[in-house]
Amino acid sequence: MNLPVEAVLRPRDLGEALSMLAEDPSAVPVAGGTDLVVQLRARRRHAPVLVDIGALGLDRIAVEGNALVIGAAATMDSIARSAAVREHAPALATAAGQVGAWPIQCRATLGGNLANASPAADTAPPLLTAGATVTAAFPSGQRRIPVLDLFEGPGTTRLAPGELITSVSIPLDPVPAGARRVDRFVKLGPRREQIISVVSLAVRAALLADGTLADVRIAVGAAAPTPVRAPAAESVLEGRPPGGAARREAARALQEDIAPIDDIRAPARYRRLAAAVLLDRLLGEISHG
Amino acid sequence: MAEPLGGRHPRPDAVMKVAGSARYVGDLALPGMLHAAIVAAPGAPARVVSLDLEPARAVPGVEAVLAAGDVPGANLVGTIFPDQPLLVEDRVRMVGDRLALVAARTPEAAWTAAAAVEPELEPLPGVHDPVEALEPGAPVVHESGNLVRTFRVRRNAGGDGAASAPVVVEAEYRIGGQEHAYLEPQGCLAIPESRSRITIVASCQCPFYVQHAVARVLGLPLASVRVRQAHTGGGFGGKEDYPSEVAACAAVLAFATGRPVRLIYSREYDLQATTKRHAMVVRHRWGADTDGRLLFAEVESFLDAGAYVGLSTVVAERANVSAIGPYHVPSVKVDTHVVHTNNLFGGAYRGFGAPQVTWAHEATMDRLARAVGVDPVEIRRRNLLTGESCTTCTGQELPSPVLAGACLDRATELAAAWTGSATVAPSPHLRRGTGVALVLYGCNLHHGGQFLDRSSAVVILQPDASAIVRVGLTEMGQGNLASAQTVAAQALGLDPSRVEVWEPDTATVADSGPTVASRGAHSTGLAILDAVRRLRRRLDPVAAGLLGCAPGEVELADGVARVAGDPSRAVPLERVLGEMTARRIETIATGWWRSRPRWFDEATGLGSPYETYAFACHVAQVAVDPELGLVRVEHVAAAHDVGRILHRDAIEGQIQGGIVQAMGWGLLERLELDRGRLLNPSFTDYLIPTASDTPEISMALLEDAPGAGPFGAKGIGEPSFIPTAAAIRNAVCDALGIEIDRLPFTPPVIVDALGTAHPFADLLD
């Protein structure tokens, strides 16, 4: 079936793309289109003009200075397979490798996954725990927005009209001497593959030589109107070993951090229990090395 | 040359389908062809206040917009009962009911025009539960009332056992429906020729149903409606009666415009509007002695038929007589109610009512086992039909050998021999369980549908000793072409590659009834054998002349005609056909098959609803993660009483497919409704298993009890599906030590069933 799209513009470079987006408030950027095309086809979203940003060279993945920088048009497949991502942000690599099916991963992009602002976006929790920022460009410049501040609600971001995510930057924060970086992601759904997360969870922390956790960051997907950090659970775990009593206390505290609803994919009660179980198990795995 | 029967020669349709050269309806286009779309009711029930079609007519490219008054013949679809209009006149009864039809030059214009119509509907009170629908004061779907019909079995009902049984279990099972999820959505192409005749090319299981439906809405003689089955991308019952509606839409538009019209459903509309496996409520009260020997069984079932009868009464007939399974029960009382609601349209789906009642009776058998304190396998062994006690639910005596016990033995042996999963790592979070389920499957159509149990074939031998075979039953992925080819090749002594079986065309064979009830190979094969028998009256004398023997001594095998008992005296069949051609001897023959008459009393439900039966036993081994409610089916052992294997790949494919499809029904597939509207009309949210969810499967195919089909074959399509979900249910309950009585077992259902026993439940207090 045809899409209700009047024009697809193909800018030659980023500058032209930004002008096109700035000039026409109805223009929407498209890269992989794996979310957008479905929404257009179902008339859930109106976008008479599309600006193709898939061929602007925005797909680089590289360490630049003390950050891992991933272009907005980098595909899930390239992120999942990138040695740099696997080294510095293994949870993100795991998440990217579990988005939809492999054909989807070969088209879907990181910028699109964030701009689509699904509460269940698989790359959001590992980016939240990594303290990532997005670079948003506009004709007269660019600004950096922490991923934490990017999401406003289901399907909405705090990007201004005409702003385009061009890259995502993950700081390379080294762990203290003798410590081990822990960076994990897990998603849950009723079948083994090709699922939209019913709950997803990312944990990033330093496991110190004395067996305690430091700089604990936890994020949860599909359990609130946006992907969220879990400060209550984080503070329970800070400075404590991941095993033992802290596990259950953290799972309990996590309930304060999330606000799931009943929807077609699962009831809120299930999401709460599942989030607790996922956190408990991740902590168990961390404590067992 | 290996004998074709039981072989693994390539399926004739495999390469064309895998390589993409098979042309489905969506690949067919004709010059001037128009595209159809449907103006569908967004809510139900409702009274139609007004229907302004001008907005649709105003869309550029639109060639025709039709309402109920524009149907040239009867404004009626519905295979059995005349209760369903092609186009609604005044009353909407289900979401998706058709209000008008559009034909336009592009599919986009057609669907845009259809969406431009905003019918004015006055909502009426609806009813959305089949039990509540029978309560006094419930809103009625049709003026005739919500109870369509009740089927019964009464055999020594209320006898001594019911009063005195020391062990009685009761349960109410709530069993969800299922979407067929065929790869190819509904579609057809209608090609009119003046206004006197029409050809329909349809994705369908039952071209003769389509022929009748199109003749009725166009007011044409049957002879003027030709239906060709297109390559059909899956059916599973979903293309049994429903394609008649699709074809009727396209045909009416084709006659109105005089142009070919193609109608292809969007997946969303297909999911909402087409038939589904019936959601059912099944109530049990069963009693046994202290050894677990059954004394009585009482079953009351409610089928949610939706707003129209469709095939629901026929589905209920099978559910009714399948209600107690393959067990010897002295006293039986079964009531099976067909009930109207404003929910989805209940219809045919692989198993035809039997999977639901099987899920229930196998759950009850496990309950009884626990109540009595014996092993679930042992309680079945004590109650299974055997050579000595072989009276079915309806009082039918089965001839020996009876393979129920053999199926149970073979399946449990295969399960015990399974050495563990290579894909599921050991984990402290997993609990393992094993479940067993059996089915007694009545082969072919129920007594009530026996008037349709017939089949036609045409065999045309070619001068080069190849053969054209025309059949009346369809290929929809199940392997009917392969089995027909195998039967013809075996009977003619030809290599299967020399036999071309063509998909049905109503202009080439007589009405052969529907391709349903696991009757494809059976009915097709016996009609082919009849045609070959008639051909050989002409072929054998010619071959005998060449061989210098009597006609009665001729046998056909390995591509030659030869003297029986003296295979060195042989002549190539090509030479025999050359001789027949030279002498202008007729090399075409028709074949016919019909099932034997039998006795069945509808009032008591006693008698012989089916001619023969097939048994099957599945054992499921599962790993359950109770904290997350996840079930991994690791292994299914399947033992089937198949009569005779015709094509080994086809039969194994049926069993594998049946198991995976049933696993989806048992664990994943939910039709979420809001007042009859489907909330998850996409494969993003209606989840079916993927390849990575499939279990390991072990099979035993038992050929010790010949059936009535060609070479003794029995149907496999439905028995391969029926026991799996029940076995999985029992395995999960075994792993968890609780009873769960609603299907599907989605993760939230399992977690809910654990209640406060869930190890994290206290966190939510």
mmCIF file of N, CA, C and O in Angstrom, chain B residues 488-567:
data_model
loop_
_atom_site.group_PDB
_atom_site.id
_atom_site.type_symbol
_atom_site.label_atom_id
_atom_site.label_comp_id
_atom_site.label_asym_id
_atom_site.label_seq_id
_atom_site.Cartn_x
_atom_site.Cartn_y
_atom_site.Cartn_z
ATOM 1 N N ALA B 488 -1.066 -41.658 -7.467
ATOM 2 C CA ALA B 488 -1.197 -41.899 -8.906
ATOM 3 C C ALA B 488 0.039 -42.618 -9.437
ATOM 4 O O ALA B 488 -0.061 -43.561 -10.231
ATOM 5 N N ALA B 489 1.211 -42.189 -9.012
ATOM 6 C CA ALA B 489 2.458 -42.805 -9.487
ATOM 7 C C ALA B 489 2.519 -44.260 -9.054
ATOM 8 O O ALA B 489 2.899 -45.143 -9.829
ATOM 9 N N GLN B 490 2.129 -44.522 -7.816
ATOM 10 C CA GLN B 490 2.146 -45.897 -7.312
ATOM 11 C C GLN B 490 1.193 -46.765 -8.135
ATOM 12 O O GLN B 490 1.539 -47.870 -8.545
ATOM 13 N N ALA B 491 -0.005 -46.236 -8.401
ATOM 14 C CA ALA B 491 -1.014 -47.043 -9.090
ATOM 15 C C ALA B 491 -0.672 -47.257 -10.558
ATOM 16 O O ALA B 491 -1.023 -48.275 -11.136
ATOM 17 N N LEU B 492 0.010 -46.285 -11.160
ATOM 18 C CA LEU B 492 0.317 -46.376 -12.584
ATOM 19 C C LEU B 492 1.707 -46.947 -12.843
ATOM 20 O O LEU B 492 2.099 -47.129 -13.999
ATOM 21 N N GLY B 493 2.455 -47.172 -11.789
ATOM 22 C CA GLY B 493 3.811 -47.685 -11.973
ATOM 23 C C GLY B 493 4.753 -46.654 -12.570
ATOM 24 O O GLY B 493 5.729 -46.995 -13.227
ATOM 25 N N LEU B 494 4.467 -45.406 -12.365
ATOM 26 C CA LEU B 494 5.287 -44.334 -12.938
ATOM 27 C C LEU B 494 6.178 -43.710 -11.876
ATOM 28 O O LEU B 494 5.860 -43.723 -10.683
ATOM 29 N N ASP B 495 7.261 -43.100 -12.322
ATOM 30 C CA ASP B 495 8.039 -42.270 -11.425
ATOM 31 C C ASP B 495 7.194 -41.032 -11.094
ATOM 32 O O ASP B 495 6.535 -40.477 -11.975
ATOM 33 N N PRO B 496 7.212 -40.563 -9.826
ATOM 34 C CA PRO B 496 6.367 -39.415 -9.482
ATOM 35 C C PRO B 496 6.608 -38.191 -10.365
ATOM 36 O O PRO B 496 5.677 -37.432 -10.629
ATOM 37 N N SER B 497 7.823 -38.036 -10.844
ATOM 38 C CA SER B 497 8.107 -36.860 -11.675
ATOM 39 C C SER B 497 7.367 -36.913 -13.007
ATOM 40 O O SER B 497 7.297 -35.919 -13.724
ATOM 41 N N ARG B 498 6.804 -38.069 -13.356
ATOM 42 C CA ARG B 498 6.046 -38.198 -14.611
ATOM 43 C C ARG B 498 4.561 -37.900 -14.408
ATOM 44 O O ARG B 498 3.776 -37.989 -15.343
ATOM 45 N N VAL B 499 4.184 -37.579 -13.164
ATOM 46 C CA VAL B 499 2.759 -37.341 -12.849
ATOM 47 C C VAL B 499 2.580 -35.876 -12.471
ATOM 48 O O VAL B 499 3.195 -35.390 -11.515
ATOM 49 N N GLU B 500 1.804 -35.166 -13.250
ATOM 50 C CA GLU B 500 1.553 -33.741 -12.961
ATOM 51 C C GLU B 500 0.143 -33.606 -12.392
ATOM 52 O O GLU B 500 -0.843 -33.856 -13.078
ATOM 53 N N VAL B 501 0.062 -33.177 -11.136
ATOM 54 C CA VAL B 501 -1.238 -32.957 -10.509
ATOM 55 C C VAL B 501 -1.522 -31.463 -10.537
ATOM 56 O O VAL B 501 -0.701 -30.664 -10.067
ATOM 57 N N TRP B 502 -2.664 -31.091 -11.086
ATOM 58 C CA TRP B 502 -3.001 -29.668 -11.189
ATOM 59 C C TRP B 502 -3.970 -29.288 -10.080
ATOM 60 O O TRP B 502 -4.816 -30.073 -9.676
ATOM 61 N N GLU B 503 -3.831 -28.061 -9.629
ATOM 62 C CA GLU B 503 -4.724 -27.548 -8.594
ATOM 63 C C GLU B 503 -6.160 -27.553 -9.125
ATOM 64 O O GLU B 503 -6.383 -27.442 -10.325
ATOM 65 N N PRO B 504 -7.127 -27.647 -8.229
ATOM 66 C CA PRO B 504 -8.520 -27.809 -8.669
ATOM 67 C C PRO B 504 -9.037 -26.637 -9.512
ATOM 68 O O PRO B 504 -8.637 -25.490 -9.343
ATOM 69 N N ASP B 505 -9.916 -27.022 -10.415
ATOM 70 C CA ASP B 505 -10.625 -26.085 -11.277
ATOM 71 C C ASP B 505 -12.023 -26.679 -11.382
ATOM 72 O O ASP B 505 -12.187 -27.828 -11.821
ATOM 73 N N THR B 506 -13.020 -25.906 -10.960
ATOM 74 C CA THR B 506 -14.376 -26.480 -10.898
ATOM 75 C C THR B 506 -14.916 -26.835 -12.272
ATOM 76 O O THR B 506 -15.953 -27.502 -12.368
ATOM 77 N N ALA B 507 -14.232 -26.384 -13.337
ATOM 78 C CA ALA B 507 -14.693 -26.731 -14.684
ATOM 79 C C ALA B 507 -14.096 -28.043 -15.169
ATOM 80 O O ALA B 507 -14.351 -28.436 -16.306
ATOM 81 N N THR B 508 -13.274 -28.705 -14.363
ATOM 82 C CA THR B 508 -12.648 -29.940 -14.838
ATOM 83 C C THR B 508 -13.034 -31.176 -14.050
ATOM 84 O O THR B 508 -12.853 -32.279 -14.528
ATOM 85 N N VAL B 509 -13.500 -30.997 -12.822
ATOM 86 C CA VAL B 509 -13.902 -32.159 -12.008
ATOM 87 C C VAL B 509 -15.241 -31.854 -11.364
ATOM 88 O O VAL B 509 -15.638 -30.689 -11.254
ATOM 89 N N ALA B 510 -15.914 -32.895 -10.917
ATOM 90 C CA ALA B 510 -17.194 -32.711 -10.240
ATOM 91 C C ALA B 510 -16.965 -32.216 -8.816
ATOM 92 O O ALA B 510 -15.865 -32.353 -8.267
ATOM 93 N N ASP B 511 -18.022 -31.655 -8.256
ATOM 94 C CA ASP B 511 -17.963 -31.126 -6.877
ATOM 95 C C ASP B 511 -17.435 -32.209 -5.937
ATOM 96 O O ASP B 511 -18.042 -33.269 -5.785
ATOM 97 N N SER B 512 -16.305 -31.907 -5.337
ATOM 98 C CA SER B 512 -15.622 -32.894 -4.491
ATOM 99 C C SER B 512 -15.710 -32.543 -3.020
ATOM 100 O O SER B 512 -14.979 -33.100 -2.204
ATOM 101 N N GLY B 513 -16.573 -31.592 -2.683
ATOM 102 C CA GLY B 513 -16.680 -31.197 -1.283
ATOM 103 C C GLY B 513 -15.471 -30.363 -0.873
ATOM 104 O O GLY B 513 -14.645 -29.971 -1.693
ATOM 105 N N PRO B 514 -15.386 -30.082 0.411
ATOM 106 C CA PRO B 514 -14.343 -29.190 0.911
ATOM 107 C C PRO B 514 -13.035 -29.914 1.228
ATOM 108 O O PRO B 514 -13.037 -31.115 1.476
ATOM 109 N N THR B 515 -11.941 -29.176 1.218
ATOM 110 C CA THR B 515 -10.642 -29.733 1.632
ATOM 111 C C THR B 515 -10.467 -29.413 3.109
ATOM 112 O O THR B 515 -9.930 -28.370 3.490
ATOM 113 N N VAL B 516 -10.966 -30.309 3.924
ATOM 114 C CA VAL B 516 -11.072 -30.099 5.368
ATOM 115 C C VAL B 516 -11.007 -31.466 6.043
ATOM 116 O O VAL B 516 -10.967 -32.494 5.363
ATOM 117 N N ALA B 517 -11.037 -31.448 7.376
ATOM 118 C CA ALA B 517 -11.229 -32.683 8.146
ATOM 119 C C ALA B 517 -10.168 -33.732 7.831
ATOM 120 O O ALA B 517 -10.458 -34.922 7.884
ATOM 121 N N SER B 518 -8.972 -33.298 7.490
ATOM 122 C CA SER B 518 -7.863 -34.214 7.201
ATOM 123 C C SER B 518 -8.261 -35.220 6.120
ATOM 124 O O SER B 518 -7.784 -36.347 6.115
ATOM 125 N N ARG B 519 -9.128 -34.800 5.184
ATOM 126 C CA ARG B 519 -9.649 -35.741 4.200
ATOM 127 C C ARG B 519 -8.997 -35.602 2.834
ATOM 128 O O ARG B 519 -9.371 -36.308 1.890
ATOM 129 N N GLY B 520 -8.023 -34.697 2.692
ATOM 130 C CA GLY B 520 -7.454 -34.425 1.374
ATOM 131 C C GLY B 520 -6.841 -35.648 0.731
ATOM 132 O O GLY B 520 -7.265 -36.080 -0.347
ATOM 133 N N ALA B 521 -5.844 -36.227 1.388
ATOM 134 C CA ALA B 521 -5.150 -37.373 0.797
ATOM 135 C C ALA B 521 -6.107 -38.539 0.617
ATOM 136 O O ALA B 521 -6.066 -39.246 -0.387
ATOM 137 N N HIS B 522 -6.975 -38.724 1.599
ATOM 138 C CA HIS B 522 -7.931 -39.832 1.585
ATOM 139 C C HIS B 522 -8.869 -39.724 0.373
ATOM 140 O O HIS B 522 -8.921 -40.614 -0.473
ATOM 141 N N SER B 523 -9.580 -38.596 0.303
ATOM 142 C CA SER B 523 -10.617 -38.466 -0.738
ATOM 143 C C SER B 523 -9.989 -38.355 -2.115
ATOM 144 O O SER B 523 -10.467 -38.961 -3.076
ATOM 145 N N THR B 524 -8.928 -37.578 -2.225
ATOM 146 C CA THR B 524 -8.277 -37.411 -3.510
ATOM 147 C C THR B 524 -7.705 -38.741 -3.982
ATOM 148 O O THR B 524 -7.886 -39.138 -5.138
ATOM 149 N N GLY B 525 -7.016 -39.399 -3.071
ATOM 150 C CA GLY B 525 -6.333 -40.637 -3.449
ATOM 151 C C GLY B 525 -7.290 -41.712 -3.912
ATOM 152 O O GLY B 525 -7.037 -42.415 -4.908
ATOM 153 N N LEU B 526 -8.423 -41.874 -3.210
ATOM 154 C CA LEU B 526 -9.363 -42.933 -3.593
ATOM 155 C C LEU B 526 -10.035 -42.622 -4.932
ATOM 156 O O LEU B 526 -10.304 -43.534 -5.714
ATOM 157 N N ALA B 527 -10.280 -41.351 -5.209
ATOM 158 C CA ALA B 527 -10.851 -40.999 -6.518
ATOM 159 C C ALA B 527 -9.834 -41.271 -7.624
ATOM 160 O O ALA B 527 -10.189 -41.756 -8.705
ATOM 161 N N ILE B 528 -8.572 -40.983 -7.367
ATOM 162 C CA ILE B 528 -7.527 -41.262 -8.360
ATOM 163 C C ILE B 528 -7.432 -42.775 -8.607
ATOM 164 O O ILE B 528 -7.352 -43.228 -9.754
ATOM 165 N N LEU B 529 -7.458 -43.549 -7.534
ATOM 166 C CA LEU B 529 -7.373 -45.005 -7.709
ATOM 167 C C LEU B 529 -8.546 -45.530 -8.532
ATOM 168 O O LEU B 529 -8.399 -46.444 -9.340
ATOM 169 N N ASP B 530 -9.726 -44.925 -8.335
ATOM 170 C CA ASP B 530 -10.886 -45.333 -9.128
ATOM 171 C C ASP B 530 -10.667 -45.008 -10.606
ATOM 172 O O ASP B 530 -10.973 -45.821 -11.481
ATOM 173 N N ALA B 531 -10.115 -43.836 -10.869
ATOM 174 C CA ALA B 531 -9.855 -43.447 -12.262
ATOM 175 C C ALA B 531 -8.825 -44.382 -12.884
ATOM 176 O O ALA B 531 -8.977 -44.809 -14.044
ATOM 177 N N VAL B 532 -7.795 -44.725 -12.132
ATOM 178 C CA VAL B 532 -6.766 -45.631 -12.666
ATOM 179 C C VAL B 532 -7.372 -47.010 -12.942
ATOM 180 O O VAL B 532 -7.076 -47.649 -13.964
ATOM 181 N N ARG B 533 -8.248 -47.440 -12.027
ATOM 182 C CA ARG B 533 -8.926 -48.726 -12.241
ATOM 183 C C ARG B 533 -9.676 -48.705 -13.577
ATOM 184 O O ARG B 533 -9.605 -49.658 -14.356
ATOM 185 N N ARG B 534 -10.347 -47.637 -13.872
ATOM 186 C CA ARG B 534 -11.108 -47.561 -15.127
ATOM 187 C C ARG B 534 -10.177 -47.474 -16.339
ATOM 188 O O ARG B 534 -10.465 -48.048 -17.394
ATOM 189 N N LEU B 535 -9.076 -46.753 -16.186
ATOM 190 C CA LEU B 535 -8.116 -46.662 -17.298
ATOM 191 C C LEU B 535 -7.541 -48.032 -17.624
ATOM 192 O O LEU B 535 -7.324 -48.365 -18.796
ATOM 193 N N ARG B 536 -7.310 -48.799 -16.582
ATOM 194 C CA ARG B 536 -6.642 -50.074 -16.807
ATOM 195 C C ARG B 536 -7.528 -51.077 -17.538
ATOM 196 O O ARG B 536 -7.025 -52.033 -18.124
ATOM 197 N N ARG B 537 -8.838 -50.852 -17.551
ATOM 198 C CA ARG B 537 -9.697 -51.712 -18.355
ATOM 199 C C ARG B 537 -9.334 -51.580 -19.834
ATOM 200 O O ARG B 537 -9.569 -52.481 -20.622
ATOM 201 N N ARG B 538 -8.781 -50.440 -20.196
ATOM 202 C CA ARG B 538 -8.401 -50.244 -21.599
ATOM 203 C C ARG B 538 -6.906 -50.472 -21.800
ATOM 204 O O ARG B 538 -6.474 -50.915 -22.858
ATOM 205 N N LEU B 539 -6.127 -50.145 -20.757
ATOM 206 C CA LEU B 539 -4.681 -50.264 -20.897
ATOM 207 C C LEU B 539 -4.216 -51.719 -20.800
ATOM 208 O O LEU B 539 -3.362 -52.166 -21.579
ATOM 209 N N ASP B 540 -4.781 -52.455 -19.854
ATOM 210 C CA ASP B 540 -4.260 -53.794 -19.592
ATOM 211 C C ASP B 540 -4.367 -54.716 -20.813
ATOM 212 O O ASP B 540 -3.420 -55.462 -21.097
ATOM 213 N N PRO B 541 -5.499 -54.682 -21.571
ATOM 214 C CA PRO B 541 -5.535 -55.545 -22.763
ATOM 215 C C PRO B 541 -4.461 -55.183 -23.789
ATOM 216 O O PRO B 541 -3.899 -56.081 -24.434
ATOM 217 N N VAL B 542 -4.161 -53.904 -23.927
ATOM 218 C CA VAL B 542 -3.128 -53.504 -24.888
ATOM 219 C C VAL B 542 -1.771 -54.015 -24.411
ATOM 220 O O VAL B 542 -0.978 -54.588 -25.178
ATOM 221 N N ALA B 543 -1.502 -53.811 -23.123
ATOM 222 C CA ALA B 543 -0.228 -54.284 -22.572
ATOM 223 C C ALA B 543 -0.138 -55.801 -22.679
ATOM 224 O O ALA B 543 0.919 -56.355 -23.024
ATOM 225 N N ALA B 544 -1.258 -56.471 -22.407
ATOM 226 C CA ALA B 544 -1.265 -57.946 -22.463
ATOM 227 C C ALA B 544 -0.922 -58.411 -23.868
ATOM 228 O O ALA B 544 -0.188 -59.401 -24.051
ATOM 229 N N GLY B 545 -1.454 -57.691 -24.871
ATOM 230 C CA GLY B 545 -1.143 -58.034 -26.251
ATOM 231 C C GLY B 545 0.347 -57.937 -26.531
ATOM 232 O O GLY B 545 0.929 -58.795 -27.204
ATOM 233 N N LEU B 546 0.961 -56.909 -26.019
ATOM 234 C CA LEU B 546 2.398 -56.726 -26.242
ATOM 235 C C LEU B 546 3.220 -57.746 -25.461
ATOM 236 O O LEU B 546 4.296 -58.156 -25.902
ATOM 237 N N LEU B 547 2.700 -58.118 -24.286
ATOM 238 C CA LEU B 547 3.452 -59.027 -23.420
ATOM 239 C C LEU B 547 3.178 -60.487 -23.730
ATOM 240 O O LEU B 547 3.916 -61.376 -23.297
ATOM 241 N N GLY B 548 2.094 -60.731 -24.429
ATOM 242 C CA GLY B 548 1.711 -62.110 -24.678
ATOM 243 C C GLY B 548 1.187 -62.802 -23.442
ATOM 244 O O GLY B 548 1.566 -63.946 -23.154
ATOM 245 N N CYS B 549 0.403 -62.091 -22.660
ATOM 246 C CA CYS B 549 -0.183 -62.690 -21.459
ATOM 247 C C CYS B 549 -1.657 -62.309 -21.390
ATOM 248 O O CYS B 549 -2.149 -61.582 -22.256
ATOM 249 N N ALA B 550 -2.333 -62.791 -20.377
ATOM 250 C CA ALA B 550 -3.738 -62.409 -20.196
ATOM 251 C C ALA B 550 -3.807 -61.025 -19.555
ATOM 252 O O ALA B 550 -2.925 -60.665 -18.766
ATOM 253 N N PRO B 551 -4.854 -60.227 -19.855
ATOM 254 C CA PRO B 551 -4.962 -58.885 -19.249
ATOM 255 C C PRO B 551 -4.914 -58.926 -17.727
ATOM 256 O O PRO B 551 -4.330 -58.046 -17.099
ATOM 257 N N GLY B 552 -5.475 -59.946 -17.163
ATOM 258 C CA GLY B 552 -5.490 -60.037 -15.701
ATOM 259 C C GLY B 552 -4.125 -60.269 -15.098
ATOM 260 O O GLY B 552 -3.946 -60.142 -13.886
ATOM 261 N N GLU B 553 -3.131 -60.598 -15.904
ATOM 262 C CA GLU B 553 -1.790 -60.850 -15.379
ATOM 263 C C GLU B 553 -0.911 -59.604 -15.412
ATOM 264 O O GLU B 553 0.238 -59.632 -14.951
ATOM 265 N N VAL B 554 -1.438 -58.507 -16.001
ATOM 266 C CA VAL B 554 -0.600 -57.306 -16.177
ATOM 267 C C VAL B 554 -0.460 -56.571 -14.849
ATOM 268 O O VAL B 554 -1.443 -56.369 -14.128
ATOM 269 N N GLU B 555 0.761 -56.197 -14.520
ATOM 270 C CA GLU B 555 0.954 -55.268 -13.393
ATOM 271 C C GLU B 555 1.852 -54.127 -13.849
ATOM 272 O O GLU B 555 2.660 -54.269 -14.773
ATOM 273 N N LEU B 556 1.645 -52.965 -13.199
ATOM 274 C CA LEU B 556 2.381 -51.758 -13.569
ATOM 275 C C LEU B 556 3.321 -51.390 -12.426
ATOM 276 O O LEU B 556 2.882 -51.261 -11.283
ATOM 277 N N ALA B 557 4.608 -51.233 -12.742
ATOM 278 C CA ALA B 557 5.579 -50.834 -11.729
ATOM 279 C C ALA B 557 6.864 -50.422 -12.430
ATOM 280 O O ALA B 557 7.147 -50.897 -13.547
ATOM 281 N N ASP B 558 7.613 -49.549 -11.804
ATOM 282 C CA ASP B 558 8.933 -49.161 -12.310
ATOM 283 C C ASP B 558 8.908 -48.674 -13.757
ATOM 284 O O ASP B 558 9.857 -48.853 -14.509
ATOM 285 N N GLY B 559 7.817 -48.080 -14.180
ATOM 286 C CA GLY B 559 7.761 -47.511 -15.521
ATOM 287 C C GLY B 559 7.499 -48.540 -16.609
ATOM 288 O O GLY B 559 7.617 -48.225 -17.783
ATOM 289 N N VAL B 560 7.147 -49.758 -16.213
ATOM 290 C CA VAL B 560 6.863 -50.786 -17.216
ATOM 291 C C VAL B 560 5.537 -51.471 -16.907
ATOM 292 O O VAL B 560 5.050 -51.437 -15.786
ATOM 293 N N ALA B 561 4.988 -52.103 -17.945
ATOM 294 C CA ALA B 561 3.931 -53.087 -17.754
ATOM 295 C C ALA B 561 4.614 -54.441 -17.802
ATOM 296 O O ALA B 561 5.444 -54.691 -18.676
ATOM 297 N N ARG B 562 4.283 -55.316 -16.843
ATOM 298 C CA ARG B 562 4.989 -56.598 -16.807
ATOM 299 C C ARG B 562 4.022 -57.697 -16.383
ATOM 300 O O ARG B 562 2.913 -57.419 -15.903
ATOM 301 N N VAL B 563 4.489 -58.890 -16.562
ATOM 302 C CA VAL B 563 3.654 -60.031 -16.204
ATOM 303 C C VAL B 563 3.834 -60.295 -14.717
ATOM 304 O O VAL B 563 4.958 -60.461 -14.244
ATOM 305 N N ALA B 564 2.724 -60.316 -14.002
ATOM 306 C CA ALA B 564 2.805 -60.547 -12.562
ATOM 307 C C ALA B 564 3.477 -61.873 -12.307
ATOM 308 O O ALA B 564 3.154 -62.882 -12.954
ATOM 309 N N GLY B 565 4.437 -61.878 -11.421
ATOM 310 C CA GLY B 565 5.138 -63.109 -11.080
ATOM 311 C C GLY B 565 6.281 -63.430 -12.037
ATOM 312 O O GLY B 565 7.040 -64.361 -11.798
ATOM 313 N N ASP B 566 6.396 -62.675 -13.118
ATOM 314 C CA ASP B 566 7.495 -62.904 -14.069
ATOM 315 C C ASP B 566 8.009 -61.554 -14.570
ATOM 316 O O ASP B 566 7.801 -61.175 -15.720
ATOM 317 N N PRO B 567 8.654 -60.804 -13.692
ATOM 318 C CA PRO B 567 8.994 -59.413 -14.022
ATOM 319 C C PRO B 567 9.979 -59.280 -15.177
ATOM 320 O O PRO B 567 10.147 -58.188 -15.714
#
